[in-house]
Short mmCIF file of C-alpha atoms in Angstrom, two decimals:
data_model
loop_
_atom_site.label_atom_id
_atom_site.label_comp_id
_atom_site.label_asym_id
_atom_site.label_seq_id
_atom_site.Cartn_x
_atom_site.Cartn_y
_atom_site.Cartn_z
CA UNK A 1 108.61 -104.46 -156.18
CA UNK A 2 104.98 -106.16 -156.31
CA UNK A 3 102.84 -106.37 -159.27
CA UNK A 4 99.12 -106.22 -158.70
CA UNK A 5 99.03 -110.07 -158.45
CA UNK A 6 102.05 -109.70 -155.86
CA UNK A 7 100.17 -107.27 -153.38
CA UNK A 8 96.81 -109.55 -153.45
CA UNK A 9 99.14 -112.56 -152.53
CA UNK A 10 100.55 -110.38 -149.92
CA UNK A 11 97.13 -109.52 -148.36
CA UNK A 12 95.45 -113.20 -149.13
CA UNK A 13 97.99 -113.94 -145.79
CA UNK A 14 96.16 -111.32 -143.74
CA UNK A 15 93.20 -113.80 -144.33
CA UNK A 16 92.49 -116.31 -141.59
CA UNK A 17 90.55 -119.41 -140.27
CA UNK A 18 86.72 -118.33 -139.75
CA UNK A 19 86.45 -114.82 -141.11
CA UNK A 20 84.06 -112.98 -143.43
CA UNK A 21 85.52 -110.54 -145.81
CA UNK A 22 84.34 -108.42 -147.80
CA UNK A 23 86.44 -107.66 -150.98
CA UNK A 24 86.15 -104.41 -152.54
CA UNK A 25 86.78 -103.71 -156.60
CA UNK A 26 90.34 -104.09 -158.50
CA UNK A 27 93.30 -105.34 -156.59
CA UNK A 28 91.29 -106.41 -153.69
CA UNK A 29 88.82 -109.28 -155.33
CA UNK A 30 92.25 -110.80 -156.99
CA UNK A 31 92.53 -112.09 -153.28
CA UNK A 32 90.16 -114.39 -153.73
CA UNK A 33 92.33 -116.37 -155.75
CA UNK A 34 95.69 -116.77 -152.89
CA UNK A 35 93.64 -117.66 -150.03
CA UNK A 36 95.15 -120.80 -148.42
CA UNK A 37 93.98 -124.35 -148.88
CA UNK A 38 92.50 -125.63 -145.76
CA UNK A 39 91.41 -121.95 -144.58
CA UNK A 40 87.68 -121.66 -144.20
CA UNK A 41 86.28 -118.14 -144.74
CA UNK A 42 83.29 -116.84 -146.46
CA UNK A 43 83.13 -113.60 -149.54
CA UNK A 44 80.60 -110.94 -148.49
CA UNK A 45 79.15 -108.82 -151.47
CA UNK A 46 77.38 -105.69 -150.47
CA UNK A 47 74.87 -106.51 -153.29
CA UNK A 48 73.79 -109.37 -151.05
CA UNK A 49 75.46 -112.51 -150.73
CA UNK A 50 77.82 -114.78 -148.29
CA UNK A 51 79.68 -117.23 -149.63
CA UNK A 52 80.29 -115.99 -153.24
CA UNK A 53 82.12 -118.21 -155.34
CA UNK A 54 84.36 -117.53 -158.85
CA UNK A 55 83.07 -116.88 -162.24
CA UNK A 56 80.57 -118.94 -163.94
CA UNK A 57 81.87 -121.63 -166.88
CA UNK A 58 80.93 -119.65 -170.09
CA UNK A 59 77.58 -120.61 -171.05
CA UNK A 60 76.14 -120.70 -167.13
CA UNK A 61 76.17 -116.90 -166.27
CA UNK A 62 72.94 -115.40 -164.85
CA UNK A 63 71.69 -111.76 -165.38
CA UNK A 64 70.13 -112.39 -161.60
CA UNK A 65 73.70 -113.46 -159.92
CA UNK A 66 76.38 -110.67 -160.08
CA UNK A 67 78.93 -109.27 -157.40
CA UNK A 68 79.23 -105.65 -156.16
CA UNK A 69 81.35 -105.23 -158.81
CA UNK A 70 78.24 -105.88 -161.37
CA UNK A 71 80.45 -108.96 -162.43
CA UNK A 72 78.57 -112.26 -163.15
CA UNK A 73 79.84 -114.75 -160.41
CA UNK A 74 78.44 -118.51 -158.63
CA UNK A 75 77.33 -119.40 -155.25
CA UNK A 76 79.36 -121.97 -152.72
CA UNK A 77 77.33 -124.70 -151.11
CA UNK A 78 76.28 -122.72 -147.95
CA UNK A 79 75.80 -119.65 -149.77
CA UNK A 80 73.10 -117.07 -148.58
CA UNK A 81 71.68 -114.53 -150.49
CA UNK A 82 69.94 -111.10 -148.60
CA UNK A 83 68.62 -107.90 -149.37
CA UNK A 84 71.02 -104.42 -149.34
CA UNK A 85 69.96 -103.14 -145.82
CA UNK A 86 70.52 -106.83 -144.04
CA UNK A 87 73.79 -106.70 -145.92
CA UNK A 88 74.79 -103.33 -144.69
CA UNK A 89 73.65 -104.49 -141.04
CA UNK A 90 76.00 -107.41 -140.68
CA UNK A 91 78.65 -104.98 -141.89
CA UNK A 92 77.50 -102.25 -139.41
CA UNK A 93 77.03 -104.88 -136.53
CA UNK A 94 81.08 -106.04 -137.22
CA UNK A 95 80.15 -109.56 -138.49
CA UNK A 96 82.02 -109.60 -141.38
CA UNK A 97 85.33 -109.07 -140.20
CA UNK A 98 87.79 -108.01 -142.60
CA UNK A 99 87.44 -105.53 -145.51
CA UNK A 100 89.84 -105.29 -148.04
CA UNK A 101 89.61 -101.95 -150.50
CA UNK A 102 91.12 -99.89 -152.51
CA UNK A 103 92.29 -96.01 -151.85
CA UNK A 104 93.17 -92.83 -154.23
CA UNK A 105 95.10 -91.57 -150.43
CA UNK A 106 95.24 -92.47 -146.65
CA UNK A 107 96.37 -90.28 -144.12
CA UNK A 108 99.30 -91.29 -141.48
CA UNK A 109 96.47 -90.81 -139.11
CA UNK A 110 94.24 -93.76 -141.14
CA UNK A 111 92.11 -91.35 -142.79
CA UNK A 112 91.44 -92.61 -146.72
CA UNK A 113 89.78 -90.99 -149.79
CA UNK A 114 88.52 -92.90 -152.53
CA UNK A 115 84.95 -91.31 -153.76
CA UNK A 116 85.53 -88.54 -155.56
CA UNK A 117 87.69 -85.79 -157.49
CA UNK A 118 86.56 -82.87 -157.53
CA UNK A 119 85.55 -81.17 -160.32
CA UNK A 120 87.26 -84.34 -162.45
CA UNK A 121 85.38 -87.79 -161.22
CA UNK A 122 82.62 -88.68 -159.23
CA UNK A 123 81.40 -92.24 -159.36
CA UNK A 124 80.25 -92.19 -155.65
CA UNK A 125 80.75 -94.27 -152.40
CA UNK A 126 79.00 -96.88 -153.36
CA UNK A 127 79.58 -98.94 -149.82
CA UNK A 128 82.67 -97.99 -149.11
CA UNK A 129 81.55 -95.06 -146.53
CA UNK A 130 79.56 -97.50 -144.45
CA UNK A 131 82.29 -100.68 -144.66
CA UNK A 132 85.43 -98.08 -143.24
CA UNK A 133 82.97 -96.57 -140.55
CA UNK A 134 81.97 -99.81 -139.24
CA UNK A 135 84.54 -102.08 -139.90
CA UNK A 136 87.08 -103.56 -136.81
CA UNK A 137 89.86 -104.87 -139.34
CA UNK A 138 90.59 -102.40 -142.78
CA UNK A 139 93.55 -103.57 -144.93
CA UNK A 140 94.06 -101.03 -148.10
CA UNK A 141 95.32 -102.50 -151.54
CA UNK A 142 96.82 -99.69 -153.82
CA UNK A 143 99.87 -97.92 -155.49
CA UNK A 144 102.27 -96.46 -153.20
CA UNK A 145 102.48 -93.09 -155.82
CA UNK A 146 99.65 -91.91 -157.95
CA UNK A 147 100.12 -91.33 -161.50
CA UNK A 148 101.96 -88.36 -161.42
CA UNK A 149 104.48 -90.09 -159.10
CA UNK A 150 103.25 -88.42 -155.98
CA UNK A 151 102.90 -90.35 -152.59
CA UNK A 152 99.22 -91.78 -151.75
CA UNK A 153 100.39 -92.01 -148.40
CA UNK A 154 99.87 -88.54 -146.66
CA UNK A 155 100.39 -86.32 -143.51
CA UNK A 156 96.71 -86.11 -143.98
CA UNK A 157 94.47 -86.45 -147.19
CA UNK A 158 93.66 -83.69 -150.03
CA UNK A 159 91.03 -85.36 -151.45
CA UNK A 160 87.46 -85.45 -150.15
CA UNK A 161 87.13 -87.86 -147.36
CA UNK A 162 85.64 -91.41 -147.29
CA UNK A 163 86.60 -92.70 -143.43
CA UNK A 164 88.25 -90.95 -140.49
CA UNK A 165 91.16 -92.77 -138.48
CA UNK A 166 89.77 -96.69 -139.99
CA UNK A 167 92.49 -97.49 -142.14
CA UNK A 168 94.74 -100.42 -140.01
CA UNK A 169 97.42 -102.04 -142.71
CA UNK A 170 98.25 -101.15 -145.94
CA UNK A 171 99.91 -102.97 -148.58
CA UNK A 172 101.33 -101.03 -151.63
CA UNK A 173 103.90 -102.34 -154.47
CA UNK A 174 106.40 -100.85 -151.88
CA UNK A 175 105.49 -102.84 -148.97
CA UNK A 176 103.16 -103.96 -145.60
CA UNK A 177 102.50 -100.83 -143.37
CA UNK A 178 100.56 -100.53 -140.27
CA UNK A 179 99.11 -97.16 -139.32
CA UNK A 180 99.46 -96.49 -135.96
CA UNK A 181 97.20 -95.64 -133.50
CA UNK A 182 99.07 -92.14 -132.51
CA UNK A 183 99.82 -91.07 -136.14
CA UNK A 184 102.33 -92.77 -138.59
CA UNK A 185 103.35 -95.63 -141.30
CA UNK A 186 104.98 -98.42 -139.47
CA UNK A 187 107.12 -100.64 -141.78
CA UNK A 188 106.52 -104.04 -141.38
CA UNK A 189 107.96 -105.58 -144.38
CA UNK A 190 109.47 -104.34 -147.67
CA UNK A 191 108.48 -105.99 -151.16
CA UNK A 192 110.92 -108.23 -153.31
CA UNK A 193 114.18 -105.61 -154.21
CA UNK A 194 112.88 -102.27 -152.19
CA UNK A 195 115.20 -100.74 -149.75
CA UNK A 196 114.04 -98.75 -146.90
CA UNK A 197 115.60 -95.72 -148.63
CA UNK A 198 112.95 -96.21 -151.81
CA UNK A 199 110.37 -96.01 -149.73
CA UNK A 200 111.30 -93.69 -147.53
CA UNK A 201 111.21 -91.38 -150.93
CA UNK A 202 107.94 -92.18 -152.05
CA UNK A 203 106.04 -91.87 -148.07
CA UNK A 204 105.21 -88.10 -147.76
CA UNK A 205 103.39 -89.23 -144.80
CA UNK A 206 105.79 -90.03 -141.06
CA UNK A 207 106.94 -93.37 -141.62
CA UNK A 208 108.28 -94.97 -138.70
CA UNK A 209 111.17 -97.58 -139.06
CA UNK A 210 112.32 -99.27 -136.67
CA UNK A 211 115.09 -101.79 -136.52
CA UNK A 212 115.62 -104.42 -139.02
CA UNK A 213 112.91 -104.62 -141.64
CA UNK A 214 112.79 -107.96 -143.31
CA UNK A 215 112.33 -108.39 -147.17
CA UNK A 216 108.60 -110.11 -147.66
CA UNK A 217 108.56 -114.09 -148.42
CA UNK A 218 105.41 -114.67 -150.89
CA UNK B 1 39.72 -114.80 -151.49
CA UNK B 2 42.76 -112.48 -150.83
CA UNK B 3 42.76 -108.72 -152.01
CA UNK B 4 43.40 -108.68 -155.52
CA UNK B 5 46.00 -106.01 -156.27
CA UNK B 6 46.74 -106.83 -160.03
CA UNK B 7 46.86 -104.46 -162.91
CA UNK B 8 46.96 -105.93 -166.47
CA UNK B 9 49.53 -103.43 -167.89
CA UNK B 10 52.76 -101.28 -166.99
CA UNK B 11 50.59 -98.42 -168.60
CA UNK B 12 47.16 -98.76 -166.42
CA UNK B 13 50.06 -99.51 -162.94
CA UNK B 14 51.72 -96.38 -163.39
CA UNK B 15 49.06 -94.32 -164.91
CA UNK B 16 49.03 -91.78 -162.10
CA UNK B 17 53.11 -91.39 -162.06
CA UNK B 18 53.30 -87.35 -162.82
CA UNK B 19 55.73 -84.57 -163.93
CA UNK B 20 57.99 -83.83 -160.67
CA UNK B 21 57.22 -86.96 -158.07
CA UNK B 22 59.93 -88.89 -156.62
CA UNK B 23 60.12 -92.59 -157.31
CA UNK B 24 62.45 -95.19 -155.71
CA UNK B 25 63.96 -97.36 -158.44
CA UNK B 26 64.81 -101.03 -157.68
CA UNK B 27 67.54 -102.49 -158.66
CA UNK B 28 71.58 -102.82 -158.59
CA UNK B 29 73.20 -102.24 -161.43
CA UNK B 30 71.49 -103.52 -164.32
CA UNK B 31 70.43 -106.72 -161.98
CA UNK B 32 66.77 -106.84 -160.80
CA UNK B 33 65.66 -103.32 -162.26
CA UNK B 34 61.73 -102.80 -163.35
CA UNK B 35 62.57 -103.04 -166.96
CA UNK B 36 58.71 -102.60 -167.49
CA UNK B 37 58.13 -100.00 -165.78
CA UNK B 38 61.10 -97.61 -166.74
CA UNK B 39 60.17 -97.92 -170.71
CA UNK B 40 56.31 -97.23 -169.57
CA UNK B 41 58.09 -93.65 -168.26
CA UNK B 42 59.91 -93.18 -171.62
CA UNK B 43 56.82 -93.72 -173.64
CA UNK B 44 54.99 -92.16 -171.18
CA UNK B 45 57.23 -88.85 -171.39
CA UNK B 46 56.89 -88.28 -167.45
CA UNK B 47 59.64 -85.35 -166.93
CA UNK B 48 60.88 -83.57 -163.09
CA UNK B 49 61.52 -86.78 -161.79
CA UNK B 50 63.41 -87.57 -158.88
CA UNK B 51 64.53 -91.03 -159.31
CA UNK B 52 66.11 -93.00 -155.94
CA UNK B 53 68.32 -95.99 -157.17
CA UNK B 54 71.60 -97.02 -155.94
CA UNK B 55 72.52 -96.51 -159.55
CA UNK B 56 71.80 -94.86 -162.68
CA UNK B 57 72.13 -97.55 -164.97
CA UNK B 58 74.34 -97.13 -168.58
CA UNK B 59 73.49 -94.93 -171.47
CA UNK B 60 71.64 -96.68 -173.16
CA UNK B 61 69.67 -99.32 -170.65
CA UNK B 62 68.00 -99.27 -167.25
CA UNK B 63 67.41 -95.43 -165.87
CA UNK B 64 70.09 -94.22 -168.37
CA UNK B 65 66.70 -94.33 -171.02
CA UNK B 66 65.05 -91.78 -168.76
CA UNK B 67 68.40 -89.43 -168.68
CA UNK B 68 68.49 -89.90 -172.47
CA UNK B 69 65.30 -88.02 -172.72
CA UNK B 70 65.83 -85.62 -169.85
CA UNK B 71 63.04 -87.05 -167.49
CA UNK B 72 64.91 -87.01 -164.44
CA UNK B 73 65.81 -83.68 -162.63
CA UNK B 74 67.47 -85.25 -159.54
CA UNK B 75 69.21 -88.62 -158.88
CA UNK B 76 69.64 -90.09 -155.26
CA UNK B 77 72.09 -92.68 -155.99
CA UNK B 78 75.37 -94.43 -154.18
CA UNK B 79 77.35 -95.26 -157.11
CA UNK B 80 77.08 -93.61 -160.45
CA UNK B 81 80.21 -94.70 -162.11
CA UNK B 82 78.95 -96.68 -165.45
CA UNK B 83 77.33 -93.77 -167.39
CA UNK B 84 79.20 -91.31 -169.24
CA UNK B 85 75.72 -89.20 -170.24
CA UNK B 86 75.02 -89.17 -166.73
CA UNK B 87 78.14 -87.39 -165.86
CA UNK B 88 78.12 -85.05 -168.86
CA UNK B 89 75.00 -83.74 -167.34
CA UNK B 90 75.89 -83.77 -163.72
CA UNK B 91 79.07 -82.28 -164.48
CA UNK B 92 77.34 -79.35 -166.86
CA UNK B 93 74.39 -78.70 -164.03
CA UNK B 94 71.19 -79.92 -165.51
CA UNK B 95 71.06 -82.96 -163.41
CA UNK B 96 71.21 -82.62 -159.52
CA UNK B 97 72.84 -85.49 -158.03
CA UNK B 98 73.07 -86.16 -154.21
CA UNK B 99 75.07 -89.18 -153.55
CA UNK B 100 74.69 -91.02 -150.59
CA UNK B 101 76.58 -94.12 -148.62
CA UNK B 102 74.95 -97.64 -150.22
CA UNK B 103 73.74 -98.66 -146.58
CA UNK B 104 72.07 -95.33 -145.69
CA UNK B 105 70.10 -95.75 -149.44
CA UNK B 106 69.35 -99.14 -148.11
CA UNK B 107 68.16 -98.24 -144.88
CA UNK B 108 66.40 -95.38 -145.60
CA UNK B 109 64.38 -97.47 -147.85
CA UNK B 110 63.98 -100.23 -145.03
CA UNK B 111 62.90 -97.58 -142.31
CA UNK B 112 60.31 -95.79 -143.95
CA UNK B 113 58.58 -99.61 -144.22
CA UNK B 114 59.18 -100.14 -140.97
CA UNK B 115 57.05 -97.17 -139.35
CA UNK B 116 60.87 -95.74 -138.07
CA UNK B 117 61.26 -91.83 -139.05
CA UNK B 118 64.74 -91.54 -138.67
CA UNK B 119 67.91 -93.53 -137.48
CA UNK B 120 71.70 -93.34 -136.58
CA UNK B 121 74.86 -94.58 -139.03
CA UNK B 122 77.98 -94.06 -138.43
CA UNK B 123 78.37 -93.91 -142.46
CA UNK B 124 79.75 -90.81 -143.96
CA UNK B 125 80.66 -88.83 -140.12
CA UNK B 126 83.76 -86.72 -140.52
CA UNK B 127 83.02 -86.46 -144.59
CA UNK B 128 81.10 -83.79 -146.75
CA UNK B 129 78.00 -86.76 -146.72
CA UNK B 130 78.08 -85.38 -142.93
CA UNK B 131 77.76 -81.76 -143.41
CA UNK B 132 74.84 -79.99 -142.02
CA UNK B 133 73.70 -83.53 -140.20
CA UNK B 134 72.22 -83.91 -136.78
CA UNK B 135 75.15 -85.93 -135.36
CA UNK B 136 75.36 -88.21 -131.59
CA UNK B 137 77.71 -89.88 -129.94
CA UNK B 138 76.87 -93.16 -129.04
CA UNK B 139 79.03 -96.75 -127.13
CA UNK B 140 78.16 -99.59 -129.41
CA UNK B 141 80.19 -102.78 -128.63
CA UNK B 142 82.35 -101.34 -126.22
CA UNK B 143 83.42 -98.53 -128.66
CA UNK B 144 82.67 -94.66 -128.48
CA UNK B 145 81.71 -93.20 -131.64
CA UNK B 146 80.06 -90.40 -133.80
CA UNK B 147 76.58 -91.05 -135.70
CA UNK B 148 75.04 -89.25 -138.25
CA UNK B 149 70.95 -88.89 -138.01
CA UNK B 150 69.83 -90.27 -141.80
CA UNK B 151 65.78 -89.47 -142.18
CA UNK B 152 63.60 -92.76 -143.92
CA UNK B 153 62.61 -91.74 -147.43
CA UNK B 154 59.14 -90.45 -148.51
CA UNK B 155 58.54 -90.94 -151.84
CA UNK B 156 55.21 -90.93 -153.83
CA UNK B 157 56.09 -94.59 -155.97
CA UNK B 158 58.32 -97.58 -155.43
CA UNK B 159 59.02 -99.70 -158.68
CA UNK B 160 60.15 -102.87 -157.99
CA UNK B 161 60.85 -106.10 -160.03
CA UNK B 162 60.25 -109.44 -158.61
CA UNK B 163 60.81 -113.15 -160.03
CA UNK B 164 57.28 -114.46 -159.05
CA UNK B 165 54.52 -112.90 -157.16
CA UNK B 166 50.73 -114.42 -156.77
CA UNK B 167 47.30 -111.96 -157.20
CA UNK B 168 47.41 -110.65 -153.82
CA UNK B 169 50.82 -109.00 -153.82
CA UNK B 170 53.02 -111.27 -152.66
CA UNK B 171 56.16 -111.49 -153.98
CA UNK B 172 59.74 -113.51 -154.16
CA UNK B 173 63.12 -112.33 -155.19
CA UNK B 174 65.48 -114.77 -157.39
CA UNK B 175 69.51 -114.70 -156.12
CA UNK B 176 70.93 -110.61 -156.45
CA UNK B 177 68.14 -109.68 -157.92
CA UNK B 178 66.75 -109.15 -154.77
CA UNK B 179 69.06 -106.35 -153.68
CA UNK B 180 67.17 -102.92 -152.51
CA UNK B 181 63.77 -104.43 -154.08
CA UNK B 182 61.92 -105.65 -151.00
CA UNK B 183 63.21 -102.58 -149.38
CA UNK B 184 62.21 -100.05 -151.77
CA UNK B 185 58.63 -102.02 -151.59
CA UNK B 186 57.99 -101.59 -148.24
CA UNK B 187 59.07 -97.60 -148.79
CA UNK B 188 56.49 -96.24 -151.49
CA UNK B 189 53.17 -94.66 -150.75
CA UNK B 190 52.20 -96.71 -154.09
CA UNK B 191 54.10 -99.98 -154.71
CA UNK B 192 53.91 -101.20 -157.95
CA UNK B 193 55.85 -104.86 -158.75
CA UNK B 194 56.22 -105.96 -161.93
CA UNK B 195 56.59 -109.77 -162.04
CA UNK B 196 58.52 -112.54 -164.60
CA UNK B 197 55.84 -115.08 -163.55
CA UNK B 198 52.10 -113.90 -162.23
CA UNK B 199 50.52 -117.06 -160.30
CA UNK B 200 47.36 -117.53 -157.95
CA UNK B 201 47.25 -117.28 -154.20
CA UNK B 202 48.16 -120.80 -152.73
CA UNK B 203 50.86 -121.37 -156.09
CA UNK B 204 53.72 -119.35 -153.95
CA UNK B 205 54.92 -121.40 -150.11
CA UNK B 206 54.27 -118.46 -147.72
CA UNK B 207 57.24 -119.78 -145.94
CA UNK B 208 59.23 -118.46 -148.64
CA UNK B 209 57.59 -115.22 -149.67
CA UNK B 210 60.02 -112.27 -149.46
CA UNK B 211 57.73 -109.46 -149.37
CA UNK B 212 54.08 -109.70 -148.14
CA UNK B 213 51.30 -108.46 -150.16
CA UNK B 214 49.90 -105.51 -147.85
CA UNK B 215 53.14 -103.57 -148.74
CA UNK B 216 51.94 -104.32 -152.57
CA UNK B 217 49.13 -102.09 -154.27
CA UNK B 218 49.70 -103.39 -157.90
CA UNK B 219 51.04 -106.04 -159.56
CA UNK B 220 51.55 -107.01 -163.38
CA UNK B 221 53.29 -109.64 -165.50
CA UNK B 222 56.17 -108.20 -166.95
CA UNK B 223 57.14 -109.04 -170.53
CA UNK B 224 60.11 -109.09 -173.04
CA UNK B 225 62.39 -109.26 -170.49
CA UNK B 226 66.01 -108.37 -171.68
CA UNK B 227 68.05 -108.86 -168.25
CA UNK B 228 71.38 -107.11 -169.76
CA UNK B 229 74.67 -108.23 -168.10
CA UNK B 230 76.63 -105.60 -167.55
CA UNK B 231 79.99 -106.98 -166.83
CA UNK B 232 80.09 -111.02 -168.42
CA UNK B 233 82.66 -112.29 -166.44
CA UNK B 234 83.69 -115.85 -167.13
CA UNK B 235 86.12 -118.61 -165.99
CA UNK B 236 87.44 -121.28 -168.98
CA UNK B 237 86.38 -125.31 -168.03
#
């Protein structure tokens, strides 16, 4: 089974030569940290940067330079910094390429929720509404079971709705999944120790398995 | 000489702000918000307020002051998650809330500058956001897909926060404090821009001016500026 570290080393693979990501808040911006040597790709923050870098050395944060997470962070050399509706545009126009994010469920047809609770929490969408309708590539980071031990990964969501059929891989502490295009959780790989039998339990959604499904190598 | 469009206090820029106008709220976060002009409101006890910001800052800083006292009625907001008064009164009614996708606050800002009354996003189609929306179907990039008809704002102010802006309105941004600022500028029937550092015209490179001084009507010095961090994240040397 994968620990929170485990799934954002898992994802930092999904990561290639030449993309721009944009890394949502939790498990997701830990992948900054397992992306390759020698692989060039550039952080997109909704709040209006490319190329963000990692914390500042204590002593050297800025009030004026914080993530979408509100977290105090540095530029690269060949940064940029925009305003909010330029940043939404190269997300709209499929620039940045990859968007990693978290989700409270997805759907076996790649529907997610991740806004809202009702009656319990509302914190909002934040960007996460525009990023899943525009985005080619979406890769979800999350638990496989909520906290009450029931699957995230559903015949179709309960929760209000933040995307409709978006969601393209998902990596839980389970294992890699791939939603397919006509409904369903294709197994790709199974974490450290799983069987297929484990997570066959804990997938309310239709998981397809086919074949031999190897054990992941982090 | 340009149009001079400066005011010499947060009190005299937003003396005409009244009970029950709407007023877009620079600002992400706690990062680039018009710290001057949000205490002016508490002292000035404005109340009915709809407030657009793509937050609603904490308790006890930014436009969490103004829930404190009860001056805002509605909130148009993306992200509200850092404020546990804010909730308590959303959740017990007294404070309508209509949360909207961050890019559609953006560009709704953006469009009403722009002269554009309405435009197409496929943000929020197929979700409650969607509900009750003019919706079209449109091939972008090869791809068919559902849109959902967002309208530009119209609101009566804009308060803004800029790092340095010269007599005649214009104005520069400094790193993410930029965020929905020159957007929310362009979007007021009255922009007001409160400045860390008021210069003359010639002191700022027009090259590098962010927002031009017609979308400007007044412009002040800030002062005490307290910038709060909200989440000091460091890394060891």
């Amino acid at each position: 089974m994968l620990d929170k570290t485990g799934i954002a080393k898992r994802i930092a693979r999904e990561v290639k030569d030449g993309m721009y990501v944009n890394l949502g808040i939790g498990i997701p911006t830990l992948v900054a940290n397992y992306i390759p040597e020698g692989i060039n790709v550039e952080l997109q923050s909704e709040n209006g940067i490319l190329g963000m870098g990692p914390f500042p050395f204590e002593g050297e944060e800025d009030a004026d330079m914080i993530n979408a997470g509100k977290q105090t962070v540095t530029l690269l050399p060949g940064a940029s910094i925009f305003d909010s509706a330029m940043s939404f545009g190269m997300i709209r126009s499929q620039r940045v390429h990859l968007t990693i994010l978290g989700a409270m469920e997805v759907s076996e047809n790649g529907d997610i929720a991740n806004w809202k609770i009702p009656g319990k929490m509302v914190k909002g969408m934040g960007g996460a509404m525009d990023l899943v309708a525009s985005a080619r590539n979406i890769i979800v980071a999350m638990q496989h079971v909520n906290k009450a031990g029931e699957s995230k990964l559903l015949p179709s969501c309960t929760l209000p709705l933040t995307g409709v059929k978006c969601v393209k891989k998902i990596v839980t502490e389970l294992g890699v999944f791939d939603v397919m295009e006509g409904g369903g959780f294709r197994l790709l790989e199974r974490a450290p120790g799983v069987s297929v039998e484990q997570i066959r339990n804990s997938t309310a959604g239709k998981l397809i398995v086919e074949g031999e499904i190897p054990e992941m190598v982090l | 000489m340009p149009i001079n469009k400066v005011v010499y206090s947060a009190e005299e820029a937003l003396a005409d702000i009244r009970d029950n106008m709407t007023l877009l709220v620079g600002g992400f976060g706690l990062c680039g918000i018009p710290e001057n002009c949000i205490s002016e409101l508490v002292r000035k006890g404005t109340k009915g307020l709809t407030c657009i910001s793509n937050n609603a800052g904490v308790d006890d800083f930014g436009l969490g002051l103004l829930l404190q006292k009860k001056q805002i009625r509605k909130m148009i907001s993306s992200y509200v998650g850092e404020n546990a008064e804010f909730e308590r009164q959303m959740l017990s009614g007294e404070l309508e809330v209509e949360l909207i996708p961050q890019g559609t606050l953006a560009t709704r800002c953006m469009m009403a500058g722009y002269g554009i009354p309405a435009f197409y996003t496929p943000a929020g189609y197929g979700t409650e956001v969607g509900e009750g929306k003019e919706s079209r179907r449109f091939t972008y990039k090869g791809q068919e897909k559902d849109y959902l008809m967002e309208y530009a704002f119209d609101a009566d102010f804009a308060l803004v926060k800029a790092w340095k802006g010269d007599t005649a309105g214009n104005v520069i941004y400094r790193q993410t404090a930029r965020n929905f600022n020159p957007l929310m500028a362009m979007a007021g029937k009255i922009t007001i821009v409160e400045v860390e550092e008021l210069v003359q015209p010639g002191e700022l490179d027009p090259n590098q001016v962010h927002t031009p001084g017609i979308y400007v009507d007044r412009i002040f010095q800030g002062t005490h500026y307290e910038k709060r961090i909200e989440q000091r994240t460091v890394r060891s040397k």
